[in-house]
CSV table of C-alpha atoms in Angstrom, one decimal:
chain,number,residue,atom,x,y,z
A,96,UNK,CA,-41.1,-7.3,8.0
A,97,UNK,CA,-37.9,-8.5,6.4
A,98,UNK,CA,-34.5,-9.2,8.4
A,99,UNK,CA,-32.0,-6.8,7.4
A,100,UNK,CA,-28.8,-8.8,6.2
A,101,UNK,CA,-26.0,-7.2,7.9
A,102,UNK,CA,-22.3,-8.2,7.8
A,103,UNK,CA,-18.9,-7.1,7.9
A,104,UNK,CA,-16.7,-7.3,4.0
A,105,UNK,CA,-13.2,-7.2,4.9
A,106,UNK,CA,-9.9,-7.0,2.6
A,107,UNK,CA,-6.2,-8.2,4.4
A,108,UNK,CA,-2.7,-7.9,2.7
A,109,UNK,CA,-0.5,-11.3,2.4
A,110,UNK,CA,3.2,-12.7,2.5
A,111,UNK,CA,2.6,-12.1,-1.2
A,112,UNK,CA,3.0,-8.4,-3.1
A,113,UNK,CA,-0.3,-8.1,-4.6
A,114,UNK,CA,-2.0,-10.9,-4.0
A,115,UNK,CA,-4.8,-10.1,-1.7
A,116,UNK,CA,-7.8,-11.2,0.7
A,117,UNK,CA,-11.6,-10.3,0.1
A,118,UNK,CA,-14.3,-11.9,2.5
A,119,UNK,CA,-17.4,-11.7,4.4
A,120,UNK,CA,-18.3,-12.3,8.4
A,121,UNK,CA,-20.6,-11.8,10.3
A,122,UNK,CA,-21.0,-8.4,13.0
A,123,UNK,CA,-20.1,-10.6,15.8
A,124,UNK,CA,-17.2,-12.6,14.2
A,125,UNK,CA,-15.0,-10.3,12.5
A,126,UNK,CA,-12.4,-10.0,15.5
A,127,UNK,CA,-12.6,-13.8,15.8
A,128,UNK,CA,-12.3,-13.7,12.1
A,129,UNK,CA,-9.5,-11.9,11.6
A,130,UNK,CA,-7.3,-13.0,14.5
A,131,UNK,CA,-7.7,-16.9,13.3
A,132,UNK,CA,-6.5,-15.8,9.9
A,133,UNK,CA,-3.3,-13.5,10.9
A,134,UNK,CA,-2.4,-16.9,12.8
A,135,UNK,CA,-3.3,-19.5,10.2
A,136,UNK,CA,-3.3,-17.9,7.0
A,137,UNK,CA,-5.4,-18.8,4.2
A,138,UNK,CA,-5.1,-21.1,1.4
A,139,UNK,CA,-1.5,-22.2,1.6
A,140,UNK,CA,-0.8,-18.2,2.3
A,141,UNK,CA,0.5,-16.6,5.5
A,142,UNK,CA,1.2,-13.2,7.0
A,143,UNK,CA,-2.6,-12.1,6.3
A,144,UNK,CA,-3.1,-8.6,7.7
A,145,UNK,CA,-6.3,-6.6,7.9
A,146,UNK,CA,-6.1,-3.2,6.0
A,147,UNK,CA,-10.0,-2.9,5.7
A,148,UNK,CA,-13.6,-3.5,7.6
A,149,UNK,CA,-17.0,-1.5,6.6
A,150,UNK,CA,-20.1,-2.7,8.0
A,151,UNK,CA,-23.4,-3.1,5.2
A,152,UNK,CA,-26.6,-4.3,4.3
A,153,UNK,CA,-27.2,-6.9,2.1
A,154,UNK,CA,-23.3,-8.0,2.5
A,155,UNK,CA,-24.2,-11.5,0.7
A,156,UNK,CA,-24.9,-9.4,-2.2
A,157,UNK,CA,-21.9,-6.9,-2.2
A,158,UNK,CA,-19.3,-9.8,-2.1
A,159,UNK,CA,-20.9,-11.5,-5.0
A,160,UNK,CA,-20.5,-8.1,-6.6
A,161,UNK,CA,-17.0,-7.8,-5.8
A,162,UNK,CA,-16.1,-11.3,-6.8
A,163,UNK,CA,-17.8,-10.7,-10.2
A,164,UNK,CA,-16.1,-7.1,-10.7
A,165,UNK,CA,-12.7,-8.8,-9.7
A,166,UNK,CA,-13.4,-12.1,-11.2
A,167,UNK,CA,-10.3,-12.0,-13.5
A,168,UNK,CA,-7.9,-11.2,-11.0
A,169,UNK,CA,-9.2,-14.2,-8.9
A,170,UNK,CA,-7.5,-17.1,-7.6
A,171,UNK,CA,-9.3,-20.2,-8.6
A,172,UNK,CA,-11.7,-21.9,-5.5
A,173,UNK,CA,-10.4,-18.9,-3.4
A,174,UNK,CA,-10.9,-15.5,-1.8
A,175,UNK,CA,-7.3,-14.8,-3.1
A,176,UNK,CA,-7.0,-12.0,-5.5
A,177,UNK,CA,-4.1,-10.4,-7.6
A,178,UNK,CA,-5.1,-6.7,-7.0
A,179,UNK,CA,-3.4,-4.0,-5.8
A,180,UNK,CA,-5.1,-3.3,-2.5
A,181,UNK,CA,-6.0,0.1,-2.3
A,182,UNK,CA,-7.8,0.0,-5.1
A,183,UNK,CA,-10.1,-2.8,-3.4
A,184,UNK,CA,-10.1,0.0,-0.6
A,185,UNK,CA,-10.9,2.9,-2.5
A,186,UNK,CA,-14.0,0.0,-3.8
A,187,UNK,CA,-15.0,-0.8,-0.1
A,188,UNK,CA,-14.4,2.5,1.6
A,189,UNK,CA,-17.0,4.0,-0.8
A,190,UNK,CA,-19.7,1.9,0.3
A,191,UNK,CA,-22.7,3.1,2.2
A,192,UNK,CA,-22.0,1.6,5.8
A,193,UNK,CA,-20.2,1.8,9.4
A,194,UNK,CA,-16.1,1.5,9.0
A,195,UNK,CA,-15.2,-1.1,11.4
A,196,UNK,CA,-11.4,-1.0,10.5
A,197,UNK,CA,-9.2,0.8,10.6
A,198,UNK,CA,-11.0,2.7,13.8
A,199,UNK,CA,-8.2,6.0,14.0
A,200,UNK,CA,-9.5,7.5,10.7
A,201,UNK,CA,-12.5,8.2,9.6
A,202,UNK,CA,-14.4,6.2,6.0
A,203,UNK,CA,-14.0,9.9,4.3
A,204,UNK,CA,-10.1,9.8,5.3
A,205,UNK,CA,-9.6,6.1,3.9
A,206,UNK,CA,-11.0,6.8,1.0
A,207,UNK,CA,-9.1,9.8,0.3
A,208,UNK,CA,-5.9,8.4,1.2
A,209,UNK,CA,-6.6,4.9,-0.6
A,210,UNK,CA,-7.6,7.2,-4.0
A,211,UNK,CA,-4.1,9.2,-3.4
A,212,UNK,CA,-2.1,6.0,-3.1
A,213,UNK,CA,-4.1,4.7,-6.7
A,214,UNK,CA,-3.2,7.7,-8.1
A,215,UNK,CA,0.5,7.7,-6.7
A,216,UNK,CA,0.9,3.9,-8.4
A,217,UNK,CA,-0.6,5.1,-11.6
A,218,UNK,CA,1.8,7.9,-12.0
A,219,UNK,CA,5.0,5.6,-10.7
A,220,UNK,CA,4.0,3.0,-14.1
A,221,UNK,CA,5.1,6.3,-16.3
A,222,UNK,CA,8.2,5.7,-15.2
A,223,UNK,CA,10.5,3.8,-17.8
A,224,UNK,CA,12.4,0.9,-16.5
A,225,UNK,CA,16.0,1.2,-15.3
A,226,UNK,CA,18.2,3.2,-12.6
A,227,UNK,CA,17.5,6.1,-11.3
A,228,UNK,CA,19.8,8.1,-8.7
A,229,UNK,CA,19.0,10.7,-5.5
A,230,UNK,CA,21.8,12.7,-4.2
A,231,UNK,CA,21.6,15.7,-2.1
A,232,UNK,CA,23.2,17.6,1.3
A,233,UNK,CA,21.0,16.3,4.3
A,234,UNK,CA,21.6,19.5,6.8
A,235,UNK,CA,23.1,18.0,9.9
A,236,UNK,CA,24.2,14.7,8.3
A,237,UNK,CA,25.8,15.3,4.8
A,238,UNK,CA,25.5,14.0,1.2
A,239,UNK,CA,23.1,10.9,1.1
A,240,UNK,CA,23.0,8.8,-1.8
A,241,UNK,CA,20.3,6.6,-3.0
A,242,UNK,CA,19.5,4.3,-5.9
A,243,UNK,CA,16.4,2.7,-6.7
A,244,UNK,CA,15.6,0.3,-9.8
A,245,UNK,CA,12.0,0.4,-11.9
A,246,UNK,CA,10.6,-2.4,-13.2
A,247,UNK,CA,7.2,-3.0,-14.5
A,248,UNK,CA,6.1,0.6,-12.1
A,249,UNK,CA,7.4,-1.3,-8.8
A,250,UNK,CA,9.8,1.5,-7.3
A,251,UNK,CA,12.7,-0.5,-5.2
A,252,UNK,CA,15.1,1.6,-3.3
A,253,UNK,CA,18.5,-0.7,-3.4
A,254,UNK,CA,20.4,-2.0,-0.5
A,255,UNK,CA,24.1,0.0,-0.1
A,256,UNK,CA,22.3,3.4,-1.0
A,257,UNK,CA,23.6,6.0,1.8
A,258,UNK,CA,20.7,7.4,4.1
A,259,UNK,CA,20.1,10.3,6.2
A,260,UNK,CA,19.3,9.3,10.0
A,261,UNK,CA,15.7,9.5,11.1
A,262,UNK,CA,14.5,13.7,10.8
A,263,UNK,CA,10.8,14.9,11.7
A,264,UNK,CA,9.9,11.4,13.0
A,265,UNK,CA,6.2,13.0,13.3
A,266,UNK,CA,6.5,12.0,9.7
A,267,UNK,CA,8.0,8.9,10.2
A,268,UNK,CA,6.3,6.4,7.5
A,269,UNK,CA,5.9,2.6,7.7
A,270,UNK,CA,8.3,2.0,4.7
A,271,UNK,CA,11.2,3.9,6.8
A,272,UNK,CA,10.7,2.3,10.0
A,273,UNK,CA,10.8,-1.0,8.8
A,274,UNK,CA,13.4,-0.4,6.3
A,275,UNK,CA,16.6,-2.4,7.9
A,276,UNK,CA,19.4,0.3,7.8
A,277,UNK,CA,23.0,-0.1,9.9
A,278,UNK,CA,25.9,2.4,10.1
A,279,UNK,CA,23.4,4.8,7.5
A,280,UNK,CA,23.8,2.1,5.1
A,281,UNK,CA,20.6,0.1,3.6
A,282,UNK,CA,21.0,-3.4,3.6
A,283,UNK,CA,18.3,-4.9,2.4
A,284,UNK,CA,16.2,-3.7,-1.1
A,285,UNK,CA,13.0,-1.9,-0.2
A,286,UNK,CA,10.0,-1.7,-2.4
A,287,UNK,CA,8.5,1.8,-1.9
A,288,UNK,CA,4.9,2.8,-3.3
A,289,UNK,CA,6.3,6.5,-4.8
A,290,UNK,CA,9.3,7.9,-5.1
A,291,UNK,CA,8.4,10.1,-2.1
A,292,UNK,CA,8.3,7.4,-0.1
A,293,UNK,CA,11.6,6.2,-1.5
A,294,UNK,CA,12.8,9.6,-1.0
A,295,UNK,CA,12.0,9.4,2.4
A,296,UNK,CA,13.6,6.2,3.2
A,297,UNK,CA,17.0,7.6,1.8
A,298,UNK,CA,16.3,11.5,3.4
A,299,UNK,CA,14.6,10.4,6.8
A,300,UNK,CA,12.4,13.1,5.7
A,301,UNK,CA,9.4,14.5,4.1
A,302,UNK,CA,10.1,15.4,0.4
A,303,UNK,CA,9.0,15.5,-3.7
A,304,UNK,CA,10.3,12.3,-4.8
A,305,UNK,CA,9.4,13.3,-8.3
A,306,UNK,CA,12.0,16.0,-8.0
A,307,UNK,CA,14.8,14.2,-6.0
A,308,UNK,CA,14.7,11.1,-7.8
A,309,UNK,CA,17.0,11.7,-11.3
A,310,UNK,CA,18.1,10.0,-14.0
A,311,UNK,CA,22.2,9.3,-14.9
A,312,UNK,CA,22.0,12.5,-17.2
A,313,UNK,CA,20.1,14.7,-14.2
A,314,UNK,CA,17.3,14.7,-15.1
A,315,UNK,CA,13.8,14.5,-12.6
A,316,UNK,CA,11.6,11.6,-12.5
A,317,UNK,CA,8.7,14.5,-13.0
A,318,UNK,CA,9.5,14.5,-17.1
A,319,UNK,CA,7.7,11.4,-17.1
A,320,UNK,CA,4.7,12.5,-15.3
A,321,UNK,CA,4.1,15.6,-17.2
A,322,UNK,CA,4.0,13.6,-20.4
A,323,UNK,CA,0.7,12.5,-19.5
């Protein structure tokens, strides 16, 4: 009878945008694993950061797969890879196996919501490059005004824009929380995924970036997708 090879292929985010980490461990490692490399980093890289963990058979296999499929977007004598992460995600999630991280959603909910952000990034390269403005009342607060800069699709909200306080914080997204804002005032540039999530950094609040988000003549980022 032959030994099923069973393993853990894992994908982490690092100190650099869109460079990424792809590897393989075994079952009884992968918390070993992972906590020696969001200490030590990897290959001259720090701030690794687990996004993803499923559980297969044959995991040998699969990462040689991977590292063939990827193979142009690899850093030479590395597990380093230029690739935007949810689109290894969306790849791993959609594997037969157990989802070993992240543990408060289910392998049916991170695919879905790794093929929403893929989708989200495809639409934001439509966008032209250049400035783009959001202004509107904020009930409670007053007029908030944003602007963000395109280049290349990356969506970057820019530090003086005027934001809303925090408003359904049962919403509350990542990008927002760690966005460093004093006196309603953003003082740092944030690089957003969407312009929703941009929105929301200048709003506090859910909303339709594709609407909000104008050019100087008015009109809304949404021209760009419908041209599809």
């Amino acid at each position: 009878m032959s030994v099923i090879d069973k393993g853990i292929i894992y994908v982490m985010s690092t100190a650099v945008p869109g460079l990424v980490k792809i590897g393989k461990t075994g079952v009884d490692n992968f918390e070993n694993r992972m906590n020696f490399l969001e200490r030590n980093g990897y290959f001259n890289v720090v701030a690794l950061d687990r996004k993803f963990a499923i559980e297969v058979e044959d995991y040998h296999a699969k990462e040689v797969l991977l590292d063939d499929i990827f193979k142009k977007s690899k850093v030479s004598n590395s597990e380093l890879y230029a690739l935007d992460i949810d689109l290894v995600i969306q790849l791993l999630s959609s594997f037969e196996g157990r989802q070993v991280f992240p543990k408060e959603k289910s392998k049916e909910e991170t695919f879905d919501d790794a093929t929403k952000e893929v989708e989200m990034k495809r639409d934001t390269s439509l966008i032209p490059d250049g400035e783009y403005v959001l202004n509107r009342r904020v009930r409670g607060f007053g007029e908030v005004r944003g602007i963000a800069r395109v280049e290349d699709g990356v969506f970057t909200v820019l530090k003086g824009s005027l934001c809303a306080p925090d408003g359904d914080t049962s919403h509350l997204n990542e990008t927002r929380r760690l966005a460093h804002i004093v006196d309603n005032i953003l003082q740092e540039d944030v690089i957003c995924t969407s312009p929703s999530t941009a929105g929301f950094v200048i709003i506090g609040n859910q909303n339709n970036g594709w609407m909000e988000w104008k050019t100087r003549d008015g009109k809304p980022l949404d021209i760009f997708r419908t041209k599809k």
